[in-house]
PDB file of C-alpha atoms in Angstrom:
ATOM      1  CA  MET A 128       0.000   0.000   0.000  1.00 43.00           C
ATOM      2  CA  ALA A 129       1.465   3.373  -0.919  1.00 43.00           C
ATOM      3  CA  ALA A 130       0.396   7.008  -1.112  1.00 44.00           C
ATOM      4  CA  GLY A 131       1.651   9.699  -3.449  1.00 42.00           C
ATOM      5  CA  GLN A 132       2.166  10.119  -7.162  1.00 42.00           C
ATOM      6  CA  GLY A 133       4.896   8.585  -9.304  1.00 43.00           C
ATOM      7  CA  SER A 134       7.296   6.777  -7.001  1.00 51.00           C
ATOM      8  CA  PRO A 135       5.545   6.306  -3.668  1.00 87.00           C
ATOM      9  CA  GLN A 136       6.464   8.832  -0.989  1.00 94.00           C
ATOM     10  CA  LEU A 137       5.050   6.601   1.747  1.00 97.00           C
ATOM     11  CA  ILE A 138       4.967   2.833   2.032  1.00 96.00           C
ATOM     12  CA  VAL A 139       3.021   0.709   4.508  1.00 96.00           C
ATOM     13  CA  ARG A 140       4.771  -2.529   5.403  1.00 95.00           C
ATOM     14  CA  ARG A 141       5.529  -4.918   8.240  1.00 97.00           C
ATOM     15  CA  CYS A 142       7.572  -3.680  11.192  1.00 94.00           C
ATOM     16  CA  ASP A 143       8.269  -4.786  14.757  1.00 91.00           C
ATOM     17  CA  LEU A 144       4.839  -3.440  15.839  1.00 88.00           C
ATOM     18  CA  GLY A 145       2.783  -5.029  13.033  1.00 91.00           C
ATOM     19  CA  LEU A 146       2.387  -2.527  10.206  1.00 95.00           C
ATOM     20  CA  GLY A 147       4.261   0.748   9.969  1.00 96.00           C
ATOM     21  CA  LEU A 148       4.633   3.790   7.752  1.00 97.00           C
ATOM     22  CA  PHE A 149       7.946   4.022   5.900  1.00 98.00           C
ATOM     23  CA  ALA A 150       9.579   6.739   3.840  1.00 98.00           C
ATOM     24  CA  GLY A 151       9.540   5.870   0.136  1.00 97.00           C
ATOM     25  CA  ARG A 152      12.040   8.669  -0.454  1.00 97.00           C
ATOM     26  CA  PRO A 153      14.240  10.876   1.730  1.00 97.00           C
ATOM     27  CA  PHE A 154      12.559  13.708   3.665  1.00 98.00           C
ATOM     28  CA  ASP A 155      14.399  16.845   4.817  1.00 98.00           C
ATOM     29  CA  ALA A 156      14.022  18.179   8.354  1.00 98.00           C
ATOM     30  CA  GLY A 157      10.885  20.334   8.484  1.00 97.00           C
ATOM     31  CA  GLU A 158       9.432  18.822   5.313  1.00 97.00           C
ATOM     32  CA  GLN A 159       5.784  17.814   5.319  1.00 97.00           C
ATOM     33  CA  ILE A 160       5.349  14.053   5.105  1.00 97.00           C
ATOM     34  CA  LEU A 161       1.549  13.831   5.005  1.00 96.00           C
ATOM     35  CA  ILE A 162      -1.681  15.444   6.152  1.00 97.00           C
ATOM     36  CA  PHE A 163      -3.796  13.251   8.406  1.00 96.00           C
ATOM     37  CA  SER A 164      -7.381  12.977   7.214  1.00 93.00           C
ATOM     38  CA  GLY A 165     -10.604  11.234   8.147  1.00 91.00           C
ATOM     39  CA  PRO A 166     -13.986  11.927   9.697  1.00 92.00           C
ATOM     40  CA  VAL A 167     -14.199  14.068  12.853  1.00 94.00           C
ATOM     41  CA  LEU A 168     -15.595  12.244  15.911  1.00 91.00           C
ATOM     42  CA  SER A 169     -16.761  13.448  19.311  1.00 93.00           C
ATOM     43  CA  PHE A 170     -15.139  12.025  22.434  1.00 91.00           C
ATOM     44  CA  ASP A 171     -18.217   9.864  23.083  1.00 91.00           C
ATOM     45  CA  ALA A 172     -18.218   8.513  19.520  1.00 90.00           C
ATOM     46  CA  MET A 173     -14.499   7.796  19.738  1.00 88.00           C
ATOM     47  CA  VAL A 174     -14.904   5.904  23.025  1.00 86.00           C
ATOM     48  CA  ALA A 175     -17.869   3.958  21.614  1.00 87.00           C
ATOM     49  CA  ARG A 176     -15.535   2.579  18.927  1.00 83.00           C
ATOM     50  CA  GLY A 177     -13.642   0.609  21.579  1.00 78.00           C
ATOM     51  CA  GLU A 178     -10.259  -0.630  20.405  1.00 69.00           C
ATOM     52  CA  ALA A 179     -10.530   1.543  17.293  1.00 57.00           C
ATOM     53  CA  GLU A 180     -10.000   4.591  19.522  1.00 59.00           C
ATOM     54  CA  ALA A 181      -6.252   4.042  19.168  1.00 57.00           C
ATOM     55  CA  ASN A 182      -6.651   5.182  15.555  1.00 80.00           C
ATOM     56  CA  ALA A 183      -8.127   8.533  16.542  1.00 88.00           C
ATOM     57  CA  LEU A 184      -5.991  11.665  16.588  1.00 94.00           C
ATOM     58  CA  GLN A 185      -7.126  14.187  19.216  1.00 95.00           C
ATOM     59  CA  ILE A 186      -7.520  17.579  17.496  1.00 96.00           C
ATOM     60  CA  ASP A 187      -9.449  19.490  20.189  1.00 96.00           C
ATOM     61  CA  ASP A 188     -10.624  19.055  23.769  1.00 94.00           C
ATOM     62  CA  LEU A 189     -13.476  16.738  22.738  1.00 92.00           C
ATOM     63  CA  LEU A 190     -12.854  16.182  19.007  1.00 94.00           C
ATOM     64  CA  TYR A 191     -10.885  13.466  17.239  1.00 93.00           C
ATOM     65  CA  LEU A 192      -9.896  12.732  13.686  1.00 94.00           C
ATOM     66  CA  ASP A 193     -10.545   9.086  12.829  1.00 91.00           C
ATOM     67  CA  ILE A 194      -7.410   8.830  10.711  1.00 93.00           C
ATOM     68  CA  GLY A 195      -7.309   6.687   7.616  1.00 90.00           C
ATOM     69  CA  ALA A 196      -4.524   5.226   5.538  1.00 92.00           C
ATOM     70  CA  PRO A 197      -1.701   5.833   5.210  1.00 95.00           C
ATOM     71  CA  GLY A 198      -1.480   8.030   8.344  1.00 95.00           C
ATOM     72  CA  VAL A 199      -3.068   5.436  10.605  1.00 94.00           C
ATOM     73  CA  TYR A 200       0.092   3.341  10.156  1.00 95.00           C
ATOM     74  CA  ALA A 201       2.414   5.967  11.678  1.00 96.00           C
ATOM     75  CA  ASN A 202       3.529   4.357  14.932  1.00 96.00           C
ATOM     76  CA  HIS A 203       4.604   5.958  18.217  1.00 96.00           C
ATOM     77  CA  SER A 204       8.176   6.483  19.345  1.00 97.00           C
ATOM     78  CA  CYS A 205       9.645   8.041  22.471  1.00 97.00           C
ATOM     79  CA  LEU A 206      12.459   9.263  20.179  1.00 97.00           C
ATOM     80  CA  PRO A 207      10.433  10.321  17.120  1.00 98.00           C
ATOM     81  CA  ASN A 208      11.734  11.364  13.732  1.00 98.00           C
ATOM     82  CA  ALA A 209       8.456  13.175  12.940  1.00 98.00           C
ATOM     83  CA  GLY A 210       5.884  15.373  14.670  1.00 98.00           C
ATOM     84  CA  ILE A 211       2.516  16.946  13.993  1.00 98.00           C
ATOM     85  CA  ARG A 212       2.207  20.654  13.218  1.00 98.00           C
ATOM     86  CA  GLN A 213      -1.001  22.591  12.697  1.00 97.00           C
ATOM     87  CA  ASP A 214      -2.967  19.652  14.182  1.00 97.00           C
ATOM     88  CA  THR A 215      -2.871  17.420  11.076  1.00 97.00           C
ATOM     89  CA  ARG A 216       0.455  17.927   9.246  1.00 98.00           C
ATOM     90  CA  LEU A 217       3.079  15.266   9.908  1.00 98.00           C
ATOM     91  CA  VAL A 218       6.549  16.759   9.388  1.00 98.00           C
ATOM     92  CA  ALA A 219      10.089  15.415   9.622  1.00 98.00           C
ATOM     93  CA  LEU A 220      11.899  16.514  12.797  1.00 98.00           C
ATOM     94  CA  ARG A 221      15.232  15.526  11.282  1.00 98.00           C
ATOM     95  CA  PRO A 222      16.315  14.141   7.928  1.00 98.00           C
ATOM     96  CA  ILE A 223      14.565  10.818   7.269  1.00 98.00           C
ATOM     97  CA  SER A 224      16.170   8.315   4.903  1.00 98.00           C
ATOM     98  CA  ALA A 225      14.284   6.342   2.273  1.00 97.00           C
ATOM     99  CA  GLY A 226      13.178   3.080   3.859  1.00 97.00           C
ATOM    100  CA  GLU A 227      13.181   4.462   7.429  1.00 98.00           C
ATOM    101  CA  GLU A 228      10.055   4.005   9.527  1.00 97.00           C
ATOM    102  CA  ILE A 229       8.240   7.266  10.290  1.00 98.00           C
ATOM    103  CA  ARG A 230       7.177   7.602  13.933  1.00 97.00           C
ATOM    104  CA  TYR A 231       5.887  10.444  16.103  1.00 98.00           C
ATOM    105  CA  ASP A 232       5.272  10.805  19.844  1.00 98.00           C
ATOM    106  CA  TYR A 233       1.560  10.147  20.416  1.00 96.00           C
ATOM    107  CA  SER A 234       1.760  12.030  23.726  1.00 97.00           C
ATOM    108  CA  THR A 235       2.095  15.321  21.819  1.00 98.00           C
ATOM    109  CA  THR A 236      -1.495  14.851  20.662  1.00 97.00           C
ATOM    110  CA  MET A 237      -3.236  13.717  23.846  1.00 95.00           C
ATOM    111  CA  TRP A 238      -4.805  15.431  26.847  1.00 96.00           C
ATOM    112  CA  GLU A 239      -7.967  13.548  27.642  1.00 92.00           C
ATOM    113  CA  ASN A 240      -7.341  11.682  30.902  1.00 90.00           C
ATOM    114  CA  HIS A 241      -8.802   8.557  29.325  1.00 88.00           C
ATOM    115  CA  TRP A 242      -6.397   6.515  27.234  1.00 87.00           C
ATOM    116  CA  THR A 243      -2.904   5.108  27.805  1.00 90.00           C
ATOM    117  CA  MET A 244      -0.877   2.479  26.012  1.00 90.00           C
ATOM    118  CA  ALA A 245       2.123   0.368  26.948  1.00 93.00           C
ATOM    119  CA  CYS A 246       5.011   1.604  24.841  1.00 94.00           C
ATOM    120  CA  ARG A 247       6.909  -0.870  22.705  1.00 92.00           C
ATOM    121  CA  CYS A 248       9.018   1.605  20.704  1.00 93.00           C
ATOM    122  CA  GLY A 249      12.268  -0.043  21.793  1.00 91.00           C
ATOM    123  CA  GLN A 250      14.196   3.216  22.225  1.00 92.00           C
ATOM    124  CA  VAL A 251      16.834   3.476  24.944  1.00 92.00           C
ATOM    125  CA  ASN A 252      14.905   6.410  26.465  1.00 89.00           C
ATOM    126  CA  CYS A 253      11.510   4.648  26.221  1.00 95.00           C
ATOM    127  CA  ARG A 254       9.019   5.960  28.806  1.00 95.00           C
ATOM    128  CA  GLN A 255       7.253   2.561  28.909  1.00 95.00           C
ATOM    129  CA  LEU A 256       3.835   4.250  28.788  1.00 95.00           C
ATOM    130  CA  VAL A 257       2.171   6.491  26.222  1.00 95.00           C
ATOM    131  CA  ALA A 258      -0.053   8.948  28.067  1.00 96.00           C
ATOM    132  CA  ASP A 259      -1.273  12.555  28.008  1.00 97.00           C
ATOM    133  CA  PHE A 260       1.046  15.477  27.272  1.00 97.00           C
ATOM    134  CA  PRO A 261       1.144  16.679  30.927  1.00 96.00           C
ATOM    135  CA  THR A 262       2.694  13.329  31.945  1.00 96.00           C
ATOM    136  CA  LEU A 263       5.800  14.035  29.848  1.00 97.00           C
ATOM    137  CA  PRO A 264       8.912  15.298  31.649  1.00 96.00           C
ATOM    138  CA  THR A 265       8.914  19.115  31.666  1.00 96.00           C
ATOM    139  CA  GLN A 266      12.109  19.307  29.601  1.00 97.00           C
ATOM    140  CA  LEU A 267      10.568  17.087  26.901  1.00 97.00           C
ATOM    141  CA  GLN A 268       7.354  19.140  26.911  1.00 97.00           C
ATOM    142  CA  GLN A 269       9.427  22.279  26.355  1.00 97.00           C
ATOM    143  CA  ARG A 270      11.386  20.643  23.521  1.00 97.00           C
ATOM    144  CA  TYR A 271       8.191  19.607  21.726  1.00 98.00           C
ATOM    145  CA  LEU A 272       6.697  23.074  22.245  1.00 98.00           C
ATOM    146  CA  GLN A 273       9.837  24.675  20.753  1.00 97.00           C
ATOM    147  CA  LEU A 274       9.622  22.306  17.771  1.00 97.00           C
ATOM    148  CA  GLN A 275       5.940  23.328  17.388  1.00 97.00           C
ATOM    149  CA  VAL A 276       4.764  19.705  17.323  1.00 98.00           C
ATOM    150  CA  VAL A 277       2.121  19.937  20.044  1.00 98.00           C
ATOM    151  CA  GLN A 278      -1.576  20.063  19.187  1.00 98.00           C
ATOM    152  CA  THR A 279      -3.088  23.560  19.246  1.00 97.00           C
ATOM    153  CA  PHE A 280      -5.681  22.674  21.887  1.00 97.00           C
ATOM    154  CA  ILE A 281      -2.872  21.546  24.228  1.00 97.00           C
ATOM    155  CA  VAL A 282      -0.907  24.766  23.662  1.00 97.00           C
ATOM    156  CA  ASN A 283      -4.099  26.759  24.357  1.00 96.00           C
ATOM    157  CA  ARG A 284      -4.725  24.829  27.602  1.00 94.00           C
ATOM    158  CA  LEU A 285      -1.168  25.493  28.741  1.00 94.00           C
ATOM    159  CA  GLN A 286      -1.487  29.208  27.935  1.00 92.00           C
ATOM    160  CA  ARG A 287      -4.810  29.452  29.836  1.00 90.00           C
ATOM    161  CA  SER A 288      -3.208  27.720  32.794  1.00 83.00           C
ATOM    162  CA  LEU A 289      -0.296  30.177  32.804  1.00 80.00           C
ATOM    163  CA  ARG A 290      -2.670  33.192  32.649  1.00 79.00           C
ATOM    164  CA  ARG A 291      -4.544  31.905  35.704  1.00 78.00           C
ATOM    165  CA  ARG A 292      -1.362  31.865  37.817  1.00 67.00           C
TER     166      ARG A 292
END
């Protein structure tokens, strides 16, 4: 399965986690890899889907994008090579080689106090658990904020919290 025109930019194939999203060509740091798309779901509709909730990308306090292929195959990593900007645009955080699996940190998209997942990314710095953005170490939160790969609704919550202090 591939997306793109001409030679495929993205390839879905087997990886250590089942299926993963791989670069079909090199990507430069900052380059857009894909735009996540799919129907928008409410929190209640997302929860009603059961196990399928893991395929939902939180885009607002109570709204989720039920992401389709090929984006649904982008796996989590505690040491990601990609991140999400502007809520739906997956971008390279560093140069990505052709054939390399594309992974982002799911915690940069979550603040719902509902869902967690055991992490199996295999990185040396693995946190062992994928959970909401506030559970990340402060230094890592700041790094992701500087890279601008944190969902807008999370940034807005943080700003509201700072104004209240």
